Coordinates of C-alpha atoms and ligand atoms in Angstrom, one line a residue:
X1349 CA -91.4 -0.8 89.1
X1350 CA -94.9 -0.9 88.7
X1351 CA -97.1 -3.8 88.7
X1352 CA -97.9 -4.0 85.9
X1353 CA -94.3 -4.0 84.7
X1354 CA -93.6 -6.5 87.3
X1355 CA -96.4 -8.4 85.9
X1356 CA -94.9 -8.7 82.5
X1357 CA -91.5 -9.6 83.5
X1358 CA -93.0 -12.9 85.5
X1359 CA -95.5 -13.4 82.3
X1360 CA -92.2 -13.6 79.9
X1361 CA -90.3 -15.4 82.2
X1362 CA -92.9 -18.0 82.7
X1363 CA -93.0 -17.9 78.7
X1364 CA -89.6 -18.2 78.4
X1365 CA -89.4 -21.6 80.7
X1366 CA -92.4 -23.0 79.8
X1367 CA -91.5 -22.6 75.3
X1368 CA -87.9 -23.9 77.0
X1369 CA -89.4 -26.6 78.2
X1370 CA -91.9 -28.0 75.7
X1371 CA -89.2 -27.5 73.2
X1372 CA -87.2 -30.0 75.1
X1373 CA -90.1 -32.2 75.9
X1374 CA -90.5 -32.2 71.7
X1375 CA -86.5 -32.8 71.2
X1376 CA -87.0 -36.0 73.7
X1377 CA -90.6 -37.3 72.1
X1378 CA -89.7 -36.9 68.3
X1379 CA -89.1 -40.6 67.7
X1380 CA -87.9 -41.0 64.3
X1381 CA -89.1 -44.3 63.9
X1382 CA -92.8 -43.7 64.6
X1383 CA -95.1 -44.5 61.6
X1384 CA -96.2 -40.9 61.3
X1385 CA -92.8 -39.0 61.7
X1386 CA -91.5 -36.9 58.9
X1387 CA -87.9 -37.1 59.9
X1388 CA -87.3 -40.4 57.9
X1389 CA -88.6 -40.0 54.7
X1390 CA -88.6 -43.0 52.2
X1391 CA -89.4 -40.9 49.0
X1392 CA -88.0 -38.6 46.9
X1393 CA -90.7 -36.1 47.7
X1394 CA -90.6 -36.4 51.7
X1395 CA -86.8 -36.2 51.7
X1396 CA -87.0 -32.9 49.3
X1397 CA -89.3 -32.1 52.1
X1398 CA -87.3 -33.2 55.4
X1399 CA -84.2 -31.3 53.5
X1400 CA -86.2 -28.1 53.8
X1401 CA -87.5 -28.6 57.6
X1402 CA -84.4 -29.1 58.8
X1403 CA -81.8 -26.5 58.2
X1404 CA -85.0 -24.2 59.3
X1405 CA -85.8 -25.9 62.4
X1406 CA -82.0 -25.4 63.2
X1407 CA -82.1 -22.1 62.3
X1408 CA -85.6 -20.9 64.2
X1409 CA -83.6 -22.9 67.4
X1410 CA -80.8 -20.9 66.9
X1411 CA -83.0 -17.6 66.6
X1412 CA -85.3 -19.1 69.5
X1413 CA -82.5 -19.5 72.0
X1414 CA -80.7 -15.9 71.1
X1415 CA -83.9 -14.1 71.6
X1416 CA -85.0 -15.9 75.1
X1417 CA -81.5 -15.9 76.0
X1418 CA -82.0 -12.3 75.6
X1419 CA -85.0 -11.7 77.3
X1420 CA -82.9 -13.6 80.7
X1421 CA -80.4 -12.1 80.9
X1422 CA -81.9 -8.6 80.3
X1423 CA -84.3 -10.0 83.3
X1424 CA -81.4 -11.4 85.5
X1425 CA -79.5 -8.1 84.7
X1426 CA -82.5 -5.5 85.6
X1427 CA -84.2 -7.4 88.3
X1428 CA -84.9 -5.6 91.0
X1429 CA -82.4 -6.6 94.0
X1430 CA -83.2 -6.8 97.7
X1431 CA -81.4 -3.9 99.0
X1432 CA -83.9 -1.7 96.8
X1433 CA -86.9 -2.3 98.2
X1434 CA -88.6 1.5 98.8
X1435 CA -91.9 2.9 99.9
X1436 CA -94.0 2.8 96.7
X1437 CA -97.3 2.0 96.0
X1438 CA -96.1 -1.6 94.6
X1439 CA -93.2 -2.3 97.4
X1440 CA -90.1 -1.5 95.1
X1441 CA -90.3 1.9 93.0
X1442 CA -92.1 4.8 92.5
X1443 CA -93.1 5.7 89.1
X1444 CA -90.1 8.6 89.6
X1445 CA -87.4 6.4 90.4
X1446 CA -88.1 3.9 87.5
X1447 CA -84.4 2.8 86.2
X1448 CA -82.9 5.0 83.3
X1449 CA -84.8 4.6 80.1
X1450 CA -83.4 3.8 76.4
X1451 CA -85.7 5.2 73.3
X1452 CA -85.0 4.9 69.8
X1453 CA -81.4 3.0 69.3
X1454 CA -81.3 3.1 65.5
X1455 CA -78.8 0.3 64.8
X1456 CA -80.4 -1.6 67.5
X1457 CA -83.6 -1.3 65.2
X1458 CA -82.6 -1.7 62.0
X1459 CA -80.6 -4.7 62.9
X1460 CA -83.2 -6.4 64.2
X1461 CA -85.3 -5.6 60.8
X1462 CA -82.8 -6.2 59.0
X1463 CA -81.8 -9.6 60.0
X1464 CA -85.0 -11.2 60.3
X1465 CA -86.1 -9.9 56.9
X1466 CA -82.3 -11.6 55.2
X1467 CA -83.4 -14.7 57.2
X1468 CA -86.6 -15.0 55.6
X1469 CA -86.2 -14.1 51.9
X1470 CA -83.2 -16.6 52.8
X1471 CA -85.5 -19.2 53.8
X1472 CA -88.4 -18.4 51.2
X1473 CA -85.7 -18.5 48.0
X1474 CA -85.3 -22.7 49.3
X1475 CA -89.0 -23.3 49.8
X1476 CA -89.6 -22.1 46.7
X1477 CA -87.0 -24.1 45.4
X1478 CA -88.9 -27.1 47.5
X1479 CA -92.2 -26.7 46.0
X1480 CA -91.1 -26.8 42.2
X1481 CA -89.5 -29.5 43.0
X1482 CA -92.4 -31.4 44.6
X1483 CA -94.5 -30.4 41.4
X1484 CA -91.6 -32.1 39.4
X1485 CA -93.5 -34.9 38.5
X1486 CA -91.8 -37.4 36.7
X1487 CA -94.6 -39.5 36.2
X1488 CA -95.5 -39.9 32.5
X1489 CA -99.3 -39.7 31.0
X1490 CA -99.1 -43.3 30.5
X1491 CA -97.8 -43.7 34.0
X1492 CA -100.3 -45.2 36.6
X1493 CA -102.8 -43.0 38.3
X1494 CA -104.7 -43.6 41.2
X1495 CA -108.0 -41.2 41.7
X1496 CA -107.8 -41.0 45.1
X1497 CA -111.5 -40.2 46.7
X1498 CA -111.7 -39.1 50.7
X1499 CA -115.1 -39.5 52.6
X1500 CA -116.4 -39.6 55.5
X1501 CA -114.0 -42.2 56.8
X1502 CA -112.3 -44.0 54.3
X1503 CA -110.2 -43.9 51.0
X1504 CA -111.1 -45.5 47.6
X1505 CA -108.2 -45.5 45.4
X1506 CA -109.5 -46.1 41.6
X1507 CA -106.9 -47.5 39.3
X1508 CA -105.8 -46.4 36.0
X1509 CA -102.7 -48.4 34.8
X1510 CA -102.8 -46.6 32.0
X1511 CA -102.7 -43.2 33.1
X1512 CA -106.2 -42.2 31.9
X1513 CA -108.6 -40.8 34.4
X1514 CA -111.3 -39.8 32.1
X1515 CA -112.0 -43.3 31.2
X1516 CA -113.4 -46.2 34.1
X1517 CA -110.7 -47.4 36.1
X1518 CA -109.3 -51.2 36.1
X1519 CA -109.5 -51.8 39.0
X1520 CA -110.7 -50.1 42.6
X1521 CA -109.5 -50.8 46.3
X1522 CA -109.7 -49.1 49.3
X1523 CA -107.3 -47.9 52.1
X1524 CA -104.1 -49.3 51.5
X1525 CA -102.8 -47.8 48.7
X1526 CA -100.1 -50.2 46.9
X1527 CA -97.3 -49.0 44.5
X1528 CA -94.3 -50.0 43.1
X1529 CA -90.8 -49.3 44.4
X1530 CA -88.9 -46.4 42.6
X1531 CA -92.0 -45.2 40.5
X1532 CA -93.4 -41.5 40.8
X1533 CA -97.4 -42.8 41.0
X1534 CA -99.4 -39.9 40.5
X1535 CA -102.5 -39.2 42.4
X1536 CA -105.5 -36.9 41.6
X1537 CA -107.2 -36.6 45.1
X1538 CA -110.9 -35.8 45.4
X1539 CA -113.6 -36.1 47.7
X1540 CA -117.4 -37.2 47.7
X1541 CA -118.2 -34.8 50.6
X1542 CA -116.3 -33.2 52.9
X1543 CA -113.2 -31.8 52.9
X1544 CA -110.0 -34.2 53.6
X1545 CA -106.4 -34.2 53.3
X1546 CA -104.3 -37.0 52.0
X1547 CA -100.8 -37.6 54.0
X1548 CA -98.2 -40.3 54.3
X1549 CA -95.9 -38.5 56.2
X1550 CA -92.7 -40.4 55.0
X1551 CA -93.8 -39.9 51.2
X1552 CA -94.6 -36.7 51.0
X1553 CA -96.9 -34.1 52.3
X1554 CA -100.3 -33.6 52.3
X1555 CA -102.7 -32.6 49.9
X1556 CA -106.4 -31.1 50.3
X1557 CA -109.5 -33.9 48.8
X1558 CA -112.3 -31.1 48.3
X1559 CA -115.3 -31.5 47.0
X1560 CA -115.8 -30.3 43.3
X1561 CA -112.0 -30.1 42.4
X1562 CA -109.1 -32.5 41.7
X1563 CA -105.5 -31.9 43.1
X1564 CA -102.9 -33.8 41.6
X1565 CA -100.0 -35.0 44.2
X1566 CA -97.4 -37.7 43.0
X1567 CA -96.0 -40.2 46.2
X1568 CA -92.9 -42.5 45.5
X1569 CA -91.0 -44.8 47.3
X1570 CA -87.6 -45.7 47.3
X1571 CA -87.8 -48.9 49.3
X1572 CA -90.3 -51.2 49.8
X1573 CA -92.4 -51.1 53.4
X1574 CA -95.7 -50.1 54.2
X1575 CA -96.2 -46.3 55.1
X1576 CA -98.5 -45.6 58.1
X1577 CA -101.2 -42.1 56.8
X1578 CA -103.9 -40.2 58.3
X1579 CA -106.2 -37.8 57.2
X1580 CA -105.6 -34.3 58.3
X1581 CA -108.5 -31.9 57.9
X1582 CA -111.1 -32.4 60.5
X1583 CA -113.8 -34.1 58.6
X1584 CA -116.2 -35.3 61.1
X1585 CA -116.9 -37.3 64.0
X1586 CA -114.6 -40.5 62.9
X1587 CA -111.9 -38.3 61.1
X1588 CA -109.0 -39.8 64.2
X1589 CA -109.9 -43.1 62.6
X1590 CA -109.6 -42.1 58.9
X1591 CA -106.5 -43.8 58.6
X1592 CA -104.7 -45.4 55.8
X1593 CA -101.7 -47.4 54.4
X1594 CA -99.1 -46.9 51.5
X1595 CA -97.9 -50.0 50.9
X1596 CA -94.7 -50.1 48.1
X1597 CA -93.6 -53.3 46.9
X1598 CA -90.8 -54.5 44.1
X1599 CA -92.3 -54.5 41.0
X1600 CA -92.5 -57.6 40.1
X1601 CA -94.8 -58.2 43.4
X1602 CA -96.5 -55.2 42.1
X1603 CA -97.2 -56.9 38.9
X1604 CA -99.0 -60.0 40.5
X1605 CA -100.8 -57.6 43.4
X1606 CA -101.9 -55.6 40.3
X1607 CA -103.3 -58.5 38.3
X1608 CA -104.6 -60.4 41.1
X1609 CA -106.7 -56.9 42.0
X1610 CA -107.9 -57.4 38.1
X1611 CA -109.5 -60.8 38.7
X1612 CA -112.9 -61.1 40.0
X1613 CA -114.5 -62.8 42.9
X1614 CA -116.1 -66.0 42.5
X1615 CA -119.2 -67.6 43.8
X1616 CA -118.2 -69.4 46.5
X1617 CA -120.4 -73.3 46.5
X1618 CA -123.7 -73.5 47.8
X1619 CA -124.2 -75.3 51.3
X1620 CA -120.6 -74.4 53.0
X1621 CA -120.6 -71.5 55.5
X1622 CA -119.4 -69.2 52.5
X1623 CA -122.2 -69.9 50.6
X1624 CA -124.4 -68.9 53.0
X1625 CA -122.5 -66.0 53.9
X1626 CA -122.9 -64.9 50.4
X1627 CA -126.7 -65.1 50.8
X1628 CA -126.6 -63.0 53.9
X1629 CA -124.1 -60.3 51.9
X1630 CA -126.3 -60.4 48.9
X1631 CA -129.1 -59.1 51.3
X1632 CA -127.4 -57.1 53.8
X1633 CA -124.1 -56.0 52.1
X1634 CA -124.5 -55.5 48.4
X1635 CA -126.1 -52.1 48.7
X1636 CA -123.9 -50.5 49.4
X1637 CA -120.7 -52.7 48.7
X1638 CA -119.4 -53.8 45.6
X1639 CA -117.6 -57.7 45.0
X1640 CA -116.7 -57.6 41.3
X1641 CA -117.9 -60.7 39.9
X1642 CA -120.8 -60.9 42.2
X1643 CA -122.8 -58.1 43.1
X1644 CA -124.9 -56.0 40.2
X1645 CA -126.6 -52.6 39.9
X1646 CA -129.5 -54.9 40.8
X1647 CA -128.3 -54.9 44.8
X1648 CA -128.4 -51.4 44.8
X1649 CA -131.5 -51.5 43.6
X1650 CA -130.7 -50.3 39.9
X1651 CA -131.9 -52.5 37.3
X1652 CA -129.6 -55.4 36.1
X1653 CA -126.5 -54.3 33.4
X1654 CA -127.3 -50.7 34.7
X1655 CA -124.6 -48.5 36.1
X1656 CA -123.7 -49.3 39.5
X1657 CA -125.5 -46.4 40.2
X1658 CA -125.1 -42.7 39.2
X1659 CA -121.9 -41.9 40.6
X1660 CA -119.7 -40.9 37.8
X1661 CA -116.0 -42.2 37.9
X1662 CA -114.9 -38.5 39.4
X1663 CA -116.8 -39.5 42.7
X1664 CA -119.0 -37.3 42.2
X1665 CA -123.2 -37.3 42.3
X1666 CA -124.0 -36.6 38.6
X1667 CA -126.4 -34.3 39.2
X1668 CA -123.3 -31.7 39.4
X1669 CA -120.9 -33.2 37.1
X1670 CA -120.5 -33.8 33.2
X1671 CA -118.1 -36.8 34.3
X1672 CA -118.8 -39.8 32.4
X1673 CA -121.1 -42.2 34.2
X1674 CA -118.9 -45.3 35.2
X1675 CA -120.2 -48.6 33.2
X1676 CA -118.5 -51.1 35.0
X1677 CA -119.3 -52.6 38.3
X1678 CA -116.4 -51.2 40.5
X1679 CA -117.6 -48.4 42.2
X1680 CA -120.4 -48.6 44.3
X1681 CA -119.8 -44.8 45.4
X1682 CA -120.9 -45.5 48.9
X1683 CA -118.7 -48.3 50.5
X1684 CA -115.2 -50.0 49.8
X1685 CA -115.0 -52.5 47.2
X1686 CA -114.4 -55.3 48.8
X1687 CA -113.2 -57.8 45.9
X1688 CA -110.2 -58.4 47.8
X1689 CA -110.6 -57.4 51.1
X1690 CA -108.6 -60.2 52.5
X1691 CA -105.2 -58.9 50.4
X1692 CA -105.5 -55.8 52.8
X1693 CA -103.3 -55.8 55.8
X1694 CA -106.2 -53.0 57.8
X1695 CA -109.8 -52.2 57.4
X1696 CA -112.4 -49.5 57.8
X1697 CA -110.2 -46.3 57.5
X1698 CA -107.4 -48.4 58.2
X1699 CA -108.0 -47.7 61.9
X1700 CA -107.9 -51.9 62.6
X1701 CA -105.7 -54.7 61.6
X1702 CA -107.0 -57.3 59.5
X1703 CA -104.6 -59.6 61.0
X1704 CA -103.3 -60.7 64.3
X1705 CA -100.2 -61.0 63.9
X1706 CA -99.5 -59.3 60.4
X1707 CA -97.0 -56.4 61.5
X1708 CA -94.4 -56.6 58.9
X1709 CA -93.2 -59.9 59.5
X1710 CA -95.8 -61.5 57.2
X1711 CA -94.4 -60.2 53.3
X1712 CA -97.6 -58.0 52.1
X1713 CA -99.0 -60.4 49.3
X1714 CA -99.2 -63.6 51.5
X1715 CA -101.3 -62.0 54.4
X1716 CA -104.5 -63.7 52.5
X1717 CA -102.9 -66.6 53.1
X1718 CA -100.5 -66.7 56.0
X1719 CA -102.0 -64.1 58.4
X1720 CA -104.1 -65.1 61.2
X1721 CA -107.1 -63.3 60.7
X1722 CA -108.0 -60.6 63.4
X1723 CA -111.8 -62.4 63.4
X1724 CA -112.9 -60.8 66.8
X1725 CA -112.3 -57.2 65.6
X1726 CA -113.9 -57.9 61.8
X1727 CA -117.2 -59.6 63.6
X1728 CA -117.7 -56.8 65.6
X1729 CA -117.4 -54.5 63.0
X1730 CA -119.8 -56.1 60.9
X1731 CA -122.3 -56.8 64.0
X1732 CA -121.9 -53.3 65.1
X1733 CA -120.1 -51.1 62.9
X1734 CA -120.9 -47.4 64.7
X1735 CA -119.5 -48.7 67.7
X1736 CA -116.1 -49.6 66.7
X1737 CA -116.2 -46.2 64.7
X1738 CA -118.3 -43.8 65.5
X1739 CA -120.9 -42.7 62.5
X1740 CA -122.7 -40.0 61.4
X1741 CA -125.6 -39.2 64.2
X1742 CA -128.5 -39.6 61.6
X1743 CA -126.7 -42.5 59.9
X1744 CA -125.8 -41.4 56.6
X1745 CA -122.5 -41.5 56.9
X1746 CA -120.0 -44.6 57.2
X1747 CA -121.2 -48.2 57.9
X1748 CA -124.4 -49.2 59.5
X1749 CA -124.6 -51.6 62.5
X1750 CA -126.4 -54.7 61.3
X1751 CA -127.4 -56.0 64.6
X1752 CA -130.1 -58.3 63.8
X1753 CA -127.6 -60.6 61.8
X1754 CA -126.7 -63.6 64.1
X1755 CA -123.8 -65.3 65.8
X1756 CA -124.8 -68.1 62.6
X1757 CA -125.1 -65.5 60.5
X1758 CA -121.9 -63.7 61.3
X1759 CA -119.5 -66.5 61.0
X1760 CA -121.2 -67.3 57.9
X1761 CA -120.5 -63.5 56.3
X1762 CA -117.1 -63.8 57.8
X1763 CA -116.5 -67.3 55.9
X1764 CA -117.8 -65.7 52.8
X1765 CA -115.3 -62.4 53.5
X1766 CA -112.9 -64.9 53.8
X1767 CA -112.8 -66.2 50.2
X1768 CA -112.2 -62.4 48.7
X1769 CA -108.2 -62.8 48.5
Ligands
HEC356 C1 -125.3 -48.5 54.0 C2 -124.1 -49.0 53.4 C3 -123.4 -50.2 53.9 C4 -123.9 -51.4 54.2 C5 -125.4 -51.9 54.0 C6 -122.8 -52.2 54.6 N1 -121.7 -51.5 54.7 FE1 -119.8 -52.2 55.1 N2 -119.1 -50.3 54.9 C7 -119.8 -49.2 54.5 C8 -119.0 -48.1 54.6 C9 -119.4 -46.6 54.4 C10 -117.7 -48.5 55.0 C11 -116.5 -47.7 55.3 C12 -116.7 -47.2 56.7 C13 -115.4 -46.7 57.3 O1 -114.3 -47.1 57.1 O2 -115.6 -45.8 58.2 C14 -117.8 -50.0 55.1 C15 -116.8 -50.8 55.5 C16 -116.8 -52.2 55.5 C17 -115.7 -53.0 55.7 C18 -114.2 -52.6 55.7 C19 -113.8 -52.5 54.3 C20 -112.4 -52.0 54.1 O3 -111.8 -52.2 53.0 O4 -111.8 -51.3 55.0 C21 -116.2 -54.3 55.7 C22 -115.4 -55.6 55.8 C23 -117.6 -54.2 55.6 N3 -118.0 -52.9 55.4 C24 -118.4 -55.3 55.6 C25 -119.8 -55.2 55.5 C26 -120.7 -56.3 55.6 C27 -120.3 -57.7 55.8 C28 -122.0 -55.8 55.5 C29 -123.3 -56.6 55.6 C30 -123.5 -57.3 56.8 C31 -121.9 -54.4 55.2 N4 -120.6 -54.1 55.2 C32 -123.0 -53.6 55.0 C33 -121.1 -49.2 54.2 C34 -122.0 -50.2 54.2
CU357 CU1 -111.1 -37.2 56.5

C-alpha cells in the first residue's frame, strides 16, 4: 500500500474516533435543563420545532453509525497484517501487489443515491410541514405586538396592545420581554444598526433584526417561567453579553405588569438621596435615557414638547424612513427606557442580575419589592459601564463610563433608580 493510501486510512480512522467521540461528549453534555437548550420547549412553536430535530437527529445517528461502522470494518477487514510485510518503497506493498481492486458496482451505486436522496425528500416534506406551521400565526390584528429593536447590545421591546405598529406604542421596556401564558404574541423584529438575531430557545427559533426591514416571528408560552435568550448573529464586540429574558406570566399578572408599565414615574421629593439622584440623572442620564413622566426632549437637547428626537417609532433614523415620527416621550432611540427598571429581573443586555437572590424563587412582579437588589453590580455599571461590557472602541456604541460621578453621587443615582418600580 502506498503512503499515501496508508495516510488516508489513519486520517479516516482518526475521523472516525474522534466524530465518535465528540458525538458522545455532546450525548453526555446536552443538559435538558439548561436555560438555552432546545430539547424542552415550552411553546407551541419550539415543540413544532423540537418535533422536527428529533426524529432527524435519530435518523443522521443511525446514518452516522452505518457509514463509520462501515468505514471500520472495511479498515479492520483490509488492514494490512504482519505476516505481509514486503520490500517496497513504503515497507508493505509495491504498487504491483496492491490488493484486488472493485470499479463500478452498479447497485452498490445507485443504492447509495438512491437512499440518501428518499431520506432527504423524506426529511424536507416534514420541514416543510414545520415551517408553515411556525408561520401559522394565530395571533389576531388586534392581538398584542411587540416591535422588537436589536442594537448594539440590548433589546427594546415597544408595545402595541392593540396590535397596531404604525401608530406610537403604549408603552416601551427593554430586555425582558413579558407575555401572557397561552397567547401567540407576535413580534416584528428590527434593528437600529447591525445585524442581530432574536432567540429564546425554548419558544421558538430565531429570527434575523436587520437593518431597513421588519420580520415578523410570533413566541408563545404554554406555562409560565422566565425563558433565558441570546442574540445569535455576531454583532460586535459585546454581542456574548446581548442577552435577554422572555418572561410569561398568567394573565391576570400580565394585566397588572401591563398597566403598571403604562403608569409613569414620578418625581421623587427634593432633599432625600432620590432626589438628588434625580438631579445627577437629569444631568448625566437623560440624554440618552428616557423615565416617562420625567425626562423631555429638552435632556436630549431637543426643545421642550418636541419629539424625543428624530427617531421614528420603526427605530429607524428618519433621514431613511417615511415612518411616522414618534410624539410621545417613550423612545429615546439610544438607551433603554428605564421607567421601570426596577420590575426587571436583569440589566444591560440582560447579561447581570438585577437582584441577588432573584432566581425564580422570588414570583416576577414582586422583585421591585422583595428582591435584594444586586447594588454592587448596578454601581459599577453606572461608574464604569465599558468595563462590565465592553463598548464600541470610539464610544458610540452602548453605555458610557461616567467616572467622574462620586461614591455620593452614585448612591444617590442608585436611590433615584430605585424608585422606578
Ligand atoms: C450616551 C448615552 C447614555 C448615557 C449618557 C447613559 N446611558 Fe445608561 N445606557 C446606555 C445604553 C446604550 C445602555 C444599554 C447598554 C447595554 O446594555 O449594553 C444603557 C444601559 C443602562 C442601564 C441598564 C438598563 C436596562 O434596562 O438594562 C442602566 C441602569 C443605565 N444605563 C443607567 C444609566 C445612568 C444611571 C446613567 C447616568 C449616570 C446613564 N445610564 C447614562 C446609554 C447611556
Ligand atoms: Cu446582537
Amino acid at each position: 500500500m502506498s503512503g499515501r493510501a496508508r495516510g488516508l486510512v489513519w486520517l479516516s480512522s482518526l475521523l472516525v474516533i474522534a466524530g465518535t467521540i465528540a458525538l458522545i461528549v455532546v450525548a453526555i453534555v446536552v443538559d435538558k435543563d439548561h436555560p438555552l437548550s432546545t430539547l424542552s420547549p415550552v411553546g407551541r412553536q419550539g415543540r413544532d420545532i423540537a418535533e422536527l430535530i428529533n426524529p432527524i437527529f435519530i435518523v443522521a445517528g443511525v446514518v452516522f453509525f452505518l457509514v463509520q461502522g462501515a468505514v471500520l470494518a472495511l479498515w479492520w477487514r483490509y488492514r494490512v497484517s504482519g505476516s505481509e510485510t514486503g520490500d517496497g518503497e513504503y515497507g508493505y506493498y509495491d504498487d504491483d501487489e496492491f490488493p484486488e481492486q472493485t470499479h463500478g458496482n452498479n447497485r452498490l451505486e445507485i443504492a447509495w443515491t438512491i437512499v440518501p436522496t428518499v431520506l432527504l425528500a423524506v426529511i424536507s416534506v416534514f420541514t416543510l410541514v414545520a415551517l408553515f406551521a411556525l408561520d401559522d400565526v394565530k395571533a389576531s390584528d388586534e392581538d398584542i405586538t411587540v416591535t422588537v429593536i436589536g442594537q448594539q447590545w440590548w433589546w427594546e421591546y415597544q408595545y402595541h396592545l392593540d396590535g397596531d405598529t404604525d401608530t406610537p406604542p403604549d408603552f416601551v421596556t427593554a430586555n425582558e420581554l413579558v407575555i401572557p401564558v397561552g397567547v401567540d404574541v407576535a413580534l416584528d423584529i428590527k434593528s437600529r444598526d447591525v445585524i442581530h438575531s432574536f432567540w429564546i430557545p425554548k419558544l421558538n427559533g430565531k429570527r434575523d433584526a436587520v437593518p431597513g426591514r421588519s420580520h415578523d416571528w410570533v413566541i408563545q408560552s404554554e406555562e409560565p417561567g422566565r425563558f433565558r435568550g441570546q442574540c445569535t448573529e455576531f454583532c460586535g464586540l459585546s454581542h456574548g453579553y446581548m442577552k435577554m429574558v422572555a418572561v410569561a406570566l398568567p394573565t391576570a399578572e400580565f394585566a397588572q405588569w401591563r398597566d403598571n408599565q403604562m403608569t409613569p414615574a414620578e418625581a421623587p421629593v427634593e432633599g432625600t438621596p432620590a432626589g438628588e439622584g434625580w438631579a445627577t440623572f437629569s444631568q448625566q442620564c437623560a440624554s440618552c435615557h428616557v423615565v416617562n413622566g420625567l425626562t423631555s426632549a429638552a435632556n436630549r437637547g431637543g426643545a421642550a414638547g418636541s419629539p424625543p428626537d428624530d427617531w421614528d417609532i420603526y427605530g429607524e433614523h428618519n433621514g431613511g424612513s417615511a415612518g411616522p415620527v414618534l410624539t410621545t416621550e417613550l423612545v429615546a432611540g439610544a438607551a433603554p427606557n428605564l421607567t421601570h427598571l426596577m420590575t426587571r429581573g436583569t440589566f444591560a443586555g440582560s447579561a447581570f442580575d438585577l437582584y441577588l437572590n432573584a432566581g425564580d424563587h422570588i414570583p416576577y412582579l414582586e422583585l421591585a419589592d422583595s428582591g435584594t437588589l444586586n447594588r454592587g453590580e448596578l454601581e459599577a455599571w453606572i461608574y464604569n459601564a465599558p468595563e462590565r461590557k465592553p463598548a464600541d472602541a470610539n464610544d458610540l456604541r452602548g453605555m458610557p463610563a461616567r467616572t467622574g460621578l462620586s461614591p455620593t453621587d452614585i448612591d444617590n443615582v442608585v436611590a433615584f433608580l430605585s424608585t422606578l418600580d
